[in-house]
Short mmCIF file of C-alpha atoms and ligand atoms in Angstrom, two decimals:
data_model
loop_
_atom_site.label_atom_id
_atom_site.label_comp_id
_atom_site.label_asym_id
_atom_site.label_seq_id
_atom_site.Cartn_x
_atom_site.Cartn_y
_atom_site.Cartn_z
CA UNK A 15 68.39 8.75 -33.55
CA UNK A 16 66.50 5.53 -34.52
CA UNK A 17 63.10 5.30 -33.59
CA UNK A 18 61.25 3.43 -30.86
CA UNK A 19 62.09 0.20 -30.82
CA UNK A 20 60.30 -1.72 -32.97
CA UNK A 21 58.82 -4.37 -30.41
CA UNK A 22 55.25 -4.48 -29.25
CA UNK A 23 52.95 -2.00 -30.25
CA UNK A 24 53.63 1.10 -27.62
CA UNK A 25 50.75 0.83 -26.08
CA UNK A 26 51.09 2.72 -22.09
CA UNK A 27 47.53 3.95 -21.25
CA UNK A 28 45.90 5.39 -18.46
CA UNK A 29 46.24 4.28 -15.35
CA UNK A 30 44.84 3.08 -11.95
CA UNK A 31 47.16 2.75 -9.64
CA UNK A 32 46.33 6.03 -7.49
CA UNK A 33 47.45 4.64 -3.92
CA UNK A 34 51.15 5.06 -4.74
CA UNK A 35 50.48 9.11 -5.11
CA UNK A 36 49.73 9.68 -1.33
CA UNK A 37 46.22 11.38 -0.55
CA UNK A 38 47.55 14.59 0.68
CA UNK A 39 48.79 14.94 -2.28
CA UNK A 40 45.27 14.29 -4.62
CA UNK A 41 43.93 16.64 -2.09
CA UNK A 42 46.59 19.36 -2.66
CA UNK A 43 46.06 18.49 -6.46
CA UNK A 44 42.54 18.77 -7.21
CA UNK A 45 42.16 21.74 -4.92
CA UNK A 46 45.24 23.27 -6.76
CA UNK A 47 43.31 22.70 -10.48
CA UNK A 48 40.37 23.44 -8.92
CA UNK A 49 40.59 26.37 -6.50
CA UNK A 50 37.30 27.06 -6.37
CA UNK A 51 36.33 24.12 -4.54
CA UNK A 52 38.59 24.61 -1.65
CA UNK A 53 36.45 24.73 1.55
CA UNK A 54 39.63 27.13 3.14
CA UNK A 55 39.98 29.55 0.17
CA UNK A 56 38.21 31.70 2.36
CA UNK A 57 40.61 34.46 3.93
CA UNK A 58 39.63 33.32 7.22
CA UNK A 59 43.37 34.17 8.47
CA UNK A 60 46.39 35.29 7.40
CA UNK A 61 48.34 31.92 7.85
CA UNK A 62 48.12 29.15 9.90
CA UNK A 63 49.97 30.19 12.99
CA UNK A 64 47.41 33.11 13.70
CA UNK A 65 46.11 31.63 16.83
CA UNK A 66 44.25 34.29 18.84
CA UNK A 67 40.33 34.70 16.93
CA UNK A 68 41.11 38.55 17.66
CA UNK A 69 44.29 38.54 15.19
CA UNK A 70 42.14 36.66 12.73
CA UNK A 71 39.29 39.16 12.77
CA UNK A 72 41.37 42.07 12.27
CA UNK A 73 43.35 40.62 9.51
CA UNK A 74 40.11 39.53 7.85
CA UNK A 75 39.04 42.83 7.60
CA UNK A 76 41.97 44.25 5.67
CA UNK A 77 41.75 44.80 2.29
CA UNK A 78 44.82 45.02 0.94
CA UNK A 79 45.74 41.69 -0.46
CA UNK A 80 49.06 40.72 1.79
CA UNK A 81 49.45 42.07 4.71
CA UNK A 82 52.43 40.96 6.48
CA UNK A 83 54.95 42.87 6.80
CA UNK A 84 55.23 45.59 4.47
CA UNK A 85 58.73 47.75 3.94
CA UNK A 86 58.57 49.61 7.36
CA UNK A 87 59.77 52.88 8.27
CA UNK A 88 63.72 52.80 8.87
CA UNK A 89 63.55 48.88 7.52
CA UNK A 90 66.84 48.32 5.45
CA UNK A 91 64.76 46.14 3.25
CA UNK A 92 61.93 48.73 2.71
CA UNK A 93 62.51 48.94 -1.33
CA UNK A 94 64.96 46.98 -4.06
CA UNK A 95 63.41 48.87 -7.11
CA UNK A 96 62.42 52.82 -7.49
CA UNK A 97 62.56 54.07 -4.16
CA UNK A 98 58.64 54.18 -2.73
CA UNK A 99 58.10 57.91 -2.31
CA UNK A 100 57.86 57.18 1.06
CA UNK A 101 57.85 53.75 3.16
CA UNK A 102 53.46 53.51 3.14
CA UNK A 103 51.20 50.84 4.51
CA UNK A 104 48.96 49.66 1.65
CA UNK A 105 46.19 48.95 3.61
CA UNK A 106 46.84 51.83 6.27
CA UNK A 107 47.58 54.73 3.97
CA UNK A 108 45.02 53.89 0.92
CA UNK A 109 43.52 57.38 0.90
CA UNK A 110 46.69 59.35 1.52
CA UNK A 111 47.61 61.11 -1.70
CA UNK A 112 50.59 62.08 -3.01
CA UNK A 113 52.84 61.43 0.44
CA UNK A 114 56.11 62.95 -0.63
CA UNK A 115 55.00 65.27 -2.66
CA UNK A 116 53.93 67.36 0.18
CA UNK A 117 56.18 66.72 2.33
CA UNK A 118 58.64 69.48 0.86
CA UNK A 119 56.34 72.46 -0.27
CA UNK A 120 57.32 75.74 -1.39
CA UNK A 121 56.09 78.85 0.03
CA UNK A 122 54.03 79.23 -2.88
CA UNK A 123 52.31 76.27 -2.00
CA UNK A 124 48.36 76.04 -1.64
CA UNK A 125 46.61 72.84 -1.88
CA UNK A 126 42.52 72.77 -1.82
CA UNK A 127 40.06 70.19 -1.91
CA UNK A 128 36.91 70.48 -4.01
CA UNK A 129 33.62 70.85 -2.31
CA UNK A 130 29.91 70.61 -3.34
CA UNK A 131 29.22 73.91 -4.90
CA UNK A 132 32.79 74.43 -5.70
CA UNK A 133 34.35 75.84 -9.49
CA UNK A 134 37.15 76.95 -10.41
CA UNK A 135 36.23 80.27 -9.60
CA UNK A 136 35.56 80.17 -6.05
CA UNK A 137 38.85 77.33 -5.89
CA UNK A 138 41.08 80.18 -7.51
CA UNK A 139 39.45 82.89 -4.86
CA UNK A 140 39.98 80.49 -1.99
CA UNK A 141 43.77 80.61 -3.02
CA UNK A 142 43.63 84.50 -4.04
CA UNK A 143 43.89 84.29 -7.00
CA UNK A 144 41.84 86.84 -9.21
CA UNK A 145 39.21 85.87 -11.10
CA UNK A 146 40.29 86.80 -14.94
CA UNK A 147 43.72 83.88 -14.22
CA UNK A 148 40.68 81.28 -14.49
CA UNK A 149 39.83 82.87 -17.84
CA UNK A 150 43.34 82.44 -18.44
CA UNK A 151 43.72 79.21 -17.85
CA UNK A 152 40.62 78.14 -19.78
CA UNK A 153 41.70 79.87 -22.40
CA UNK A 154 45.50 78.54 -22.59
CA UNK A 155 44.03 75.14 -24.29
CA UNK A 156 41.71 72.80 -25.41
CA UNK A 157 42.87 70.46 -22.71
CA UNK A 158 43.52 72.99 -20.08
CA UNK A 159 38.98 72.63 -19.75
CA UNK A 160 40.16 69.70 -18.27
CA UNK A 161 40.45 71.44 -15.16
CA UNK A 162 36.86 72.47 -15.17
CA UNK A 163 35.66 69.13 -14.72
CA UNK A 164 35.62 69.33 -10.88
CA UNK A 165 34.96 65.76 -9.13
CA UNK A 166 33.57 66.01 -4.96
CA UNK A 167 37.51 65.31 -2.84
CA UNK A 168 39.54 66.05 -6.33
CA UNK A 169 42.90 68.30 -4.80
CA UNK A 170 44.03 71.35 -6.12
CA UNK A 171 47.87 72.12 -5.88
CA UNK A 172 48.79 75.45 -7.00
CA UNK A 173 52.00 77.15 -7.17
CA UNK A 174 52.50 80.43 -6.67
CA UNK A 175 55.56 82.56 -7.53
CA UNK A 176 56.86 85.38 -5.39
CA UNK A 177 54.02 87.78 -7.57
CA UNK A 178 51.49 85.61 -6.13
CA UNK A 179 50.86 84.52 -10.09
CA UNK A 180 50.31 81.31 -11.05
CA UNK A 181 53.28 79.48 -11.86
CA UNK A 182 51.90 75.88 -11.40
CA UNK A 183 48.76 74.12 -11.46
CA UNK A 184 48.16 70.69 -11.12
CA UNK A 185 45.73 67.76 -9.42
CA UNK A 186 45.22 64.32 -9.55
CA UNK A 187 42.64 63.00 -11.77
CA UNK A 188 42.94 59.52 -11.02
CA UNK A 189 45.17 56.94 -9.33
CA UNK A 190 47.28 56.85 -12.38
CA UNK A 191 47.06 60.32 -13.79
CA UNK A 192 47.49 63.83 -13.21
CA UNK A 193 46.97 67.03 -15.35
CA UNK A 194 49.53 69.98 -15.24
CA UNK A 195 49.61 73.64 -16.40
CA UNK A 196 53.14 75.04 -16.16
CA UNK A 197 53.04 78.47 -16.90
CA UNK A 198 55.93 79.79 -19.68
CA UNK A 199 56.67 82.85 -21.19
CA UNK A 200 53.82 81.69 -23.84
CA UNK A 201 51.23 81.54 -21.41
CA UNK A 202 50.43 78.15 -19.99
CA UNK A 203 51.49 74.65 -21.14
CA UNK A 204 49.10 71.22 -20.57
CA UNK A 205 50.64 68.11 -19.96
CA UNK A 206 49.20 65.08 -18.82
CA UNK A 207 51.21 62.40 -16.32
CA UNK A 208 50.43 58.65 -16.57
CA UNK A 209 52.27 57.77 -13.41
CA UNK A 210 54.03 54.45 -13.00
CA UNK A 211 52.79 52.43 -9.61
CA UNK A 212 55.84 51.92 -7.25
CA UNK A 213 57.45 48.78 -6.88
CA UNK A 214 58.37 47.57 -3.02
CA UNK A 215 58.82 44.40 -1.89
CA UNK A 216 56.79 42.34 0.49
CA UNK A 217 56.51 39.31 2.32
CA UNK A 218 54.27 35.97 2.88
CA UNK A 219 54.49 33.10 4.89
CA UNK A 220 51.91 30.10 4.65
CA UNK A 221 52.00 26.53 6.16
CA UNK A 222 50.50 24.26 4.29
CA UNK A 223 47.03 22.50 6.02
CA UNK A 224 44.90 21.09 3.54
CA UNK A 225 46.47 22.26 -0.20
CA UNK A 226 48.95 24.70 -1.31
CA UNK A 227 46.82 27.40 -3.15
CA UNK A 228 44.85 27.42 -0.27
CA UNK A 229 47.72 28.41 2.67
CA UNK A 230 49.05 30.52 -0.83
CA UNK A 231 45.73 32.70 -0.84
CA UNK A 232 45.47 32.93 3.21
CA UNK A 233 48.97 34.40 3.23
CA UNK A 234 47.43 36.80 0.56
CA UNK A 235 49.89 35.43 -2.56
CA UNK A 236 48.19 35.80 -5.63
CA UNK A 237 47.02 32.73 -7.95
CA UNK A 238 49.73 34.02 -10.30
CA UNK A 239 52.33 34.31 -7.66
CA UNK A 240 51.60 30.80 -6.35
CA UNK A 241 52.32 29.18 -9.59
CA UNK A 242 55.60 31.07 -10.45
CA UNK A 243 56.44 30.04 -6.97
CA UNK A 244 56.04 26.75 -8.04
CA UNK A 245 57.85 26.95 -11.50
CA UNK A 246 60.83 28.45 -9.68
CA UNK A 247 61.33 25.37 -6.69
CA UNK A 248 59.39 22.86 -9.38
CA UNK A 249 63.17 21.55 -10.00
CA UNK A 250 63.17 20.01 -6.45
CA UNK A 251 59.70 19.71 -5.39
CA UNK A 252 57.09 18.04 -6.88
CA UNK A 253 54.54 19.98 -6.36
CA UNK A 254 52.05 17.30 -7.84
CA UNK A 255 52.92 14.94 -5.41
CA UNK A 256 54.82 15.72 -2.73
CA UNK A 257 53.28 18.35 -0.38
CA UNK A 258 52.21 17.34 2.69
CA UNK A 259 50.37 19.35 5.76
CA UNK A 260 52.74 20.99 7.90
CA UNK A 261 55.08 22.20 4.64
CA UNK A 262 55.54 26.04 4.61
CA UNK A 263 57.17 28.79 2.57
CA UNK A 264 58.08 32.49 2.77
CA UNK A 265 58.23 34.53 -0.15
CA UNK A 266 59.86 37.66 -0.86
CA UNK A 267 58.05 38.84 -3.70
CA UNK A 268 57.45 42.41 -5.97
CA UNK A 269 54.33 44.40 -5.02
CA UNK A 270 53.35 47.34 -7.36
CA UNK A 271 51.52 50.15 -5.61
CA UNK A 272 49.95 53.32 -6.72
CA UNK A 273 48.50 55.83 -4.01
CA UNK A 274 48.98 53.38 -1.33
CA UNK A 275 46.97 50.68 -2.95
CA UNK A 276 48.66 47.54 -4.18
CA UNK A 277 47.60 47.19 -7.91
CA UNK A 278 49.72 44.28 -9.22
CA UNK A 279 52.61 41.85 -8.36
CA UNK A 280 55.69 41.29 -10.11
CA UNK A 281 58.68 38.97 -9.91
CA UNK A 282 59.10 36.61 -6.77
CA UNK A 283 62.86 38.15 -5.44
CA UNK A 284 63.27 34.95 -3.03
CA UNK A 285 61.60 31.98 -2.26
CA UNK A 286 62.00 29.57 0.55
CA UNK A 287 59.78 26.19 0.99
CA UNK A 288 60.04 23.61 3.65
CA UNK A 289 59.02 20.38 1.88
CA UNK A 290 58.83 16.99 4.27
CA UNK A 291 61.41 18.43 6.59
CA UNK A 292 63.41 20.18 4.00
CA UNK A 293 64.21 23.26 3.21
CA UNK A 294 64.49 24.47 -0.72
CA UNK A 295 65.66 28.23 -0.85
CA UNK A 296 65.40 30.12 -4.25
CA UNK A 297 66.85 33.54 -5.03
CA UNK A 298 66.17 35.96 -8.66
CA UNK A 299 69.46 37.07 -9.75
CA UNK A 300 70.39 38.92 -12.92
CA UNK A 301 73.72 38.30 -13.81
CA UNK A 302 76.21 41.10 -15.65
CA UNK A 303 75.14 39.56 -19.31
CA UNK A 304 71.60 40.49 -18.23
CA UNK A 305 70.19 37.05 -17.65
CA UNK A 306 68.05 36.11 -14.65
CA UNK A 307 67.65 32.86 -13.28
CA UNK A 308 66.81 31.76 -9.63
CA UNK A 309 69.39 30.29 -7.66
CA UNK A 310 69.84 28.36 -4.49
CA UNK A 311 71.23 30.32 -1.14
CA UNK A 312 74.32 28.97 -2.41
CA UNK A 313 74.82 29.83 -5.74
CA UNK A 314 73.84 26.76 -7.25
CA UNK A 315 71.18 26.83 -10.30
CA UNK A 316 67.58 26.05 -9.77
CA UNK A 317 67.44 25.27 -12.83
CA UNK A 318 68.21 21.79 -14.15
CA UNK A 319 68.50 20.34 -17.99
CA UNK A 320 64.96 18.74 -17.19
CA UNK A 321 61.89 19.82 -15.55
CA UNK A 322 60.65 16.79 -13.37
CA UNK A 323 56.78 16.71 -14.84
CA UNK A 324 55.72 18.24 -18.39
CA UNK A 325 52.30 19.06 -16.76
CA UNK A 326 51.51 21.50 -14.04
CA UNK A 327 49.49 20.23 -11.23
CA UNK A 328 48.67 16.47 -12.76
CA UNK A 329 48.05 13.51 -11.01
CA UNK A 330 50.39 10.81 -11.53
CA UNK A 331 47.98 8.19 -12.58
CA UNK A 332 50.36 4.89 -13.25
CA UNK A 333 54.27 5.10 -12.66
CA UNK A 334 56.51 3.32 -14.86
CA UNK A 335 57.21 -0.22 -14.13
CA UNK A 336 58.79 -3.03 -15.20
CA UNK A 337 55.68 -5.14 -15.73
CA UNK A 338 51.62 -4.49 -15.29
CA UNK A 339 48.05 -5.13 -16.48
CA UNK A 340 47.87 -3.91 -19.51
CA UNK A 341 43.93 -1.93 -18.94
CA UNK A 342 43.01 -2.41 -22.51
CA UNK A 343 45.30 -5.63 -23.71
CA UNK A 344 44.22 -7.21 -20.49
CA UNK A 345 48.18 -8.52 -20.45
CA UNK A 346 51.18 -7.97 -18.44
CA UNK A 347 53.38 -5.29 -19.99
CA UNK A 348 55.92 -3.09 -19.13
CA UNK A 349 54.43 0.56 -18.36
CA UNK A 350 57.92 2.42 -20.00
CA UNK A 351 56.54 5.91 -18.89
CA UNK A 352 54.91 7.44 -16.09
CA UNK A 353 50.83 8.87 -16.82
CA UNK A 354 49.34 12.31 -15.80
CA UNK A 355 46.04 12.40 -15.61
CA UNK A 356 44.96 15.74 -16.12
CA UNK A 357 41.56 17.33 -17.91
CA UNK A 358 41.59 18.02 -21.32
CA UNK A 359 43.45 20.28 -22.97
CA UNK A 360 45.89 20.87 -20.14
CA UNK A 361 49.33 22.46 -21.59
CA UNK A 362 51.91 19.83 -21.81
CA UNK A 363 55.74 21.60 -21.79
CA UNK A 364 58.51 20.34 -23.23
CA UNK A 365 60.80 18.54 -20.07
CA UNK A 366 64.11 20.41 -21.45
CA UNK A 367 65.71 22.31 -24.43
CA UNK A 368 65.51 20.23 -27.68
CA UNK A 369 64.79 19.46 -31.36
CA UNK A 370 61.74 17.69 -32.21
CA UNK A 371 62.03 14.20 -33.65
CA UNK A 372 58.46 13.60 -34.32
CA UNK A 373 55.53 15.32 -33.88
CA UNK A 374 52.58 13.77 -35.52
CA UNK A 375 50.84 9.94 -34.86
CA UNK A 376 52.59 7.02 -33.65
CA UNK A 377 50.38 4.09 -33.26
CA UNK A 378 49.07 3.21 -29.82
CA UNK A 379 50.42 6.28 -28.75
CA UNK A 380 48.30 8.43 -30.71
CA UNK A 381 49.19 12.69 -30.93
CA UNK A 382 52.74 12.43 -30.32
CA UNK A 383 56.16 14.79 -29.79
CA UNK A 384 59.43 13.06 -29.70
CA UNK A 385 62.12 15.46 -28.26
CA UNK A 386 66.39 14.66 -28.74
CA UNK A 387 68.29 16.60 -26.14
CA UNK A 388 71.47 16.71 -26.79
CA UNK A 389 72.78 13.49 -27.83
CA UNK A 390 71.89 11.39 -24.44
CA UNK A 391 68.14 12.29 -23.69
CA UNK A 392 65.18 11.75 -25.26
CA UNK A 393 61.63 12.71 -24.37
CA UNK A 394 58.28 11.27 -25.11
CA UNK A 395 54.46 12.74 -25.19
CA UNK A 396 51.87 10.56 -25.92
CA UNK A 397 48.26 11.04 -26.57
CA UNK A 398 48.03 14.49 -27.12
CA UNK A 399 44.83 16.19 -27.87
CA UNK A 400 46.85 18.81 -30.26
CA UNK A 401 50.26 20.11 -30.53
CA UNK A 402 50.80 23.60 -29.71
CA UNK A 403 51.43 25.88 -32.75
CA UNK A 404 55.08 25.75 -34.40
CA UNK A 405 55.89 22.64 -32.96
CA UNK A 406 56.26 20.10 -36.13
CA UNK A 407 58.80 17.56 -37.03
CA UNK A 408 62.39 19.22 -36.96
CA UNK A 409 61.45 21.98 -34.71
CA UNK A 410 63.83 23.32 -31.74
CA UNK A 411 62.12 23.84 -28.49
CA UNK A 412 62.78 25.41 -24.98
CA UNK A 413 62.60 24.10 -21.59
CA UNK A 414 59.42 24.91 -20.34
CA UNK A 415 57.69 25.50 -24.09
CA UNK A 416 54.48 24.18 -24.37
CA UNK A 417 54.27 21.65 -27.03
CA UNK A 418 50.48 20.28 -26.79
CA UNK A 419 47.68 19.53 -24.97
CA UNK A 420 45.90 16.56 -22.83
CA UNK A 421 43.97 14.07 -24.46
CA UNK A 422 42.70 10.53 -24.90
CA UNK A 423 44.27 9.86 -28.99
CA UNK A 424 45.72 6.70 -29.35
CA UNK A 425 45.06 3.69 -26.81
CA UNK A 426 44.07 5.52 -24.07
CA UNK A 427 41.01 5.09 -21.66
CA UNK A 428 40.85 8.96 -20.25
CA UNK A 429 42.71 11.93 -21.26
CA UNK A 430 46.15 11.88 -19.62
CA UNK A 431 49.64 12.38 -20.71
CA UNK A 432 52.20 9.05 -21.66
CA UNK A 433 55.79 10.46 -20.74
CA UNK A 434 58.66 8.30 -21.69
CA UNK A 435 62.34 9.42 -20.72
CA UNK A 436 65.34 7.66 -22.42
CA UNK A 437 69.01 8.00 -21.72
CA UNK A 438 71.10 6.55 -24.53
CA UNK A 439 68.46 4.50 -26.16
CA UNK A 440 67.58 3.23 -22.70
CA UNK A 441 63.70 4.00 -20.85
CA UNK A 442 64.26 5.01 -17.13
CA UNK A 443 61.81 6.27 -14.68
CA UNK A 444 61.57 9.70 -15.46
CA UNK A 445 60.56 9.97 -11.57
CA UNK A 446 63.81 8.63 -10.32
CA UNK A 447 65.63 10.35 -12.72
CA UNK A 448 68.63 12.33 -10.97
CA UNK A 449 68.00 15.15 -13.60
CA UNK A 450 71.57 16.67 -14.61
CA UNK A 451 71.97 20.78 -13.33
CA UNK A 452 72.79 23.81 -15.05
CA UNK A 453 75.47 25.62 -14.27
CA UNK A 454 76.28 27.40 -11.03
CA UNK A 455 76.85 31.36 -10.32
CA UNK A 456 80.10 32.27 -11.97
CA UNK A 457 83.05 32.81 -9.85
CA UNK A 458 83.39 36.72 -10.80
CA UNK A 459 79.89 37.16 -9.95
CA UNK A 460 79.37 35.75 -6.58
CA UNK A 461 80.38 38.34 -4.48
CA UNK A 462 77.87 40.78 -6.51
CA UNK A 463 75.18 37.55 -6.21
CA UNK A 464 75.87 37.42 -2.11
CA UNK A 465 75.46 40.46 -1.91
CA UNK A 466 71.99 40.58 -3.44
CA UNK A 467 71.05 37.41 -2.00
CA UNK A 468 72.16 37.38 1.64
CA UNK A 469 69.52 40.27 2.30
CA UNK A 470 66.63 38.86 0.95
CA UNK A 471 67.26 35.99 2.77
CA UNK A 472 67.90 38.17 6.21
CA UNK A 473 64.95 39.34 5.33
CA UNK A 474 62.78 36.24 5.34
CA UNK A 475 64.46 34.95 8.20
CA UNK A 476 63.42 38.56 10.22
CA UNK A 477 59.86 39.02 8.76
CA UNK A 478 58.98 35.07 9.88
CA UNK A 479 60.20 35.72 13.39
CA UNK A 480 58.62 39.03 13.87
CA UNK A 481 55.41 37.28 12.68
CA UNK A 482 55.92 34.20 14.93
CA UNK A 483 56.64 36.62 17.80
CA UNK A 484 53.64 38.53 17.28
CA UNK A 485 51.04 35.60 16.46
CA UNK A 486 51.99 33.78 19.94
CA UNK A 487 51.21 37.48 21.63
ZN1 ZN B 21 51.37 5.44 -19.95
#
């Protein structure tokens, strides 16, 4: 574990050379860091294949964030978490309370909607129920005044037992609660029920015209969902430099819904991305030990011993090379690294698992972490703005960790990030790399992995057709 060589001062600034990066993929780039400046971000369609203005319009008038394809009635893909109380159309079925709920109901079943003019009272005597069970009611508990506070559309469910006394009483406050009296042999009991939204599943599908985040938003995935989508296929693609128009993805991701209404996202379940002609599929398993990890179609790890670039969504500003213009020498020199230019104080994440050799100043190279994987690999940050807290000299790391921030310390000309790879002792191009993979889906597992995985990629396969079939109509 010796130090850098002790030649020439390390000096690897910034960088010119963009023409190696590819336009389409600067464009991608800056309208990736900067979505706000992306002329499509406008949910003008759904996706790109929409072709008939008539699809567009209606789509652009939904509210519901994604819109394709929901879990349909009879669909054998309609949930993978707690069952949906029933199969519902966010965007169809926003005002439809309670759905199952009602579908069974007791005899003793009455259900009214508040009014203008409407209390308790004339509620209870709409139901027939006598006036002094209001007093009752009241009476049973501080919270039980709760039920006094009457909002305009609020529903009423009351139970009745054979008597025609009230047994039950409950009604939805707001999309996430409901108040209950139960009546015991005590009188009548208060609770309150913070309900959990429902998690289904749901699908996107985007081709790629002018930058990812824009197709991403179209096909209604969320800023959030876009990047995980990139973390999880960021082993094969580079999503800093490689998309080009005409790329596309469908994703298979975790919707969370309350009342009909989608209120949140969770996990991306599958993943598929056609890259320059090639197709990258990614699937979320959790093994037996409890560990989850996304996988290709085949089993095979997405997950390698390095991540190809330490920054999200840089530009690659100079590659590594075997000799160059030095910008601020004015010499030819060896550029041992390859430089992101990103803006300042853009995370910088450790490339793989590791203990940290340095992290402090190194001449030329200003702010910088040293990482030792294993006994082959070694990783290099320079010109760091900061380093992230808990990362010091010693130090272990994770993949993926963030470790420090863009900036200009050292010889630099602009804030960007120096990244050196070695393999025993030796700098490669961290670009060219063939990063090494972790390991595969064990043997007693992949029957329970197919199993998981062969549906959720039926399912992408199905829900792309159907919208193909239906765009061309
Ligand atoms: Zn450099």
């Amino acid at each position: 574990m010796t130090n850098e060589p002790p030649k020439a001062p390390p000096l690897y600034p910034k960088t010119h050379i963009l023409a190696a990066s590819g336009i389409a993929a600067l464009l991608s780039l800056a309208l990736l860091v900067f979505p706000s400046s992306d002329v499509e971000a406008k949910k003008t369609t759904l996706n790109l294949e929409l072709e008939s203005p008539a699809e567009q319009l209606k789509d652009e008038s939904r509210t519901a964030p994604l819109v394709q394809a929901e879990g349909e009635q009879g669909s054998p893909f309609a949930q993978i978490e707690e069952p949906a109380p029933s199969t519902q159309n966010a965007e169809q079925k926003a005002t439809a309370t309670e759905p199952a709920a009602q579908a069974v109901k007791a005899p003793g079943h009455r259900e009214v909607t508040v009014a203008s003019g409407d209390t308790l009272s004339t509620l209870f005597a709409k139901v027939g129920l006598p006036a002094n069970a209001v007093h009752d009611i009241l009476a049973s508990s501080k919270q039980a005044k709760q039920f006094s506070q009457l909002k305009h559309g609020q529903v009423l469910q009351f139970e009745l037992d054979k008597d025609g006394q009230l047994a039950n009483l409950h009604s939805k406050v707001s999309s996430l609660e409901t108040i209950r009296l139960t009546k015991t042999d005590k009188g009548y009991t208060f609770n309150r029920e913070i309900s959990k939204p429902v998690v289904r599943t749901a699908y996107a599908h985007g081709v790629i015209k002018s930058s990812l985040s824009a197709s991403a938003q179209r096909a209604g995935l969320s800023h959030n969902l876009t990047m995980d989508m990139a973390r999880v296929l960021g082993y094969d693609i580079d999503f800093a430099q490689d998309i080009r128009q005409g790329d596309e993805f469908d994703v298979v991701y975790e919707q969370k819904v309350m009342d009909g209404k989608v209120v949140g996202t969770g996990n991306i379940l599958s993943a598929r991305f056609t890259n320059r002609g090639k197709t990258y599929t990614a699937v979320r398993y959790t093994n037996k030990q409890g560990n989850t990890t996304y996988y290709t179609a085949d089993g095979n790890s997405l997950r390698k011993a390095f991540i190809r670039t330490p920054v999200d969504f840089a530009r690659i500003s100079s590659r590594f090379s075997a000799g160059r213009k030095h910008p601020i020498l004015n010499k030819i020199r060896a550029h041992k690294g390859v430089d992101y230019a990103a803006p300042r104080g853009t995370p910088i994440k450790a490339a793989g698992d590791g203990r940290i050799e340095l992290a402090g100043r190194r001449g030329g190279y200003g702010n910088t972490v040293v990482i030792q994987h294993g006994n082959r690999y070694k990783t290099l940050y320079g010109h760091m703005q900061g380093f992230a807290k808990g990362i010091k000299t010693g130090s272990t790391v994770k993949q993926g960790q963030i470790i420090g921030y863009i900036g200009t310390t050292g010889l630099s000309t602009g804030p960007h990030l120096h990244y050196e790879f070695q393999v025993n002792g030796v700098h490669v191009d961290p670009l060219s790399q063939k990063v090494p993979m972790a390991d595969p889906i064990a043997k007693n597992e992949r029957q329970r992995f197919l199993q998981q995985s062969q549906p959720l990629i039926a399912r992408m396969d199905q829900e792309k057709a159907t919208l193909l079939a239906s765009n061309k109509r």
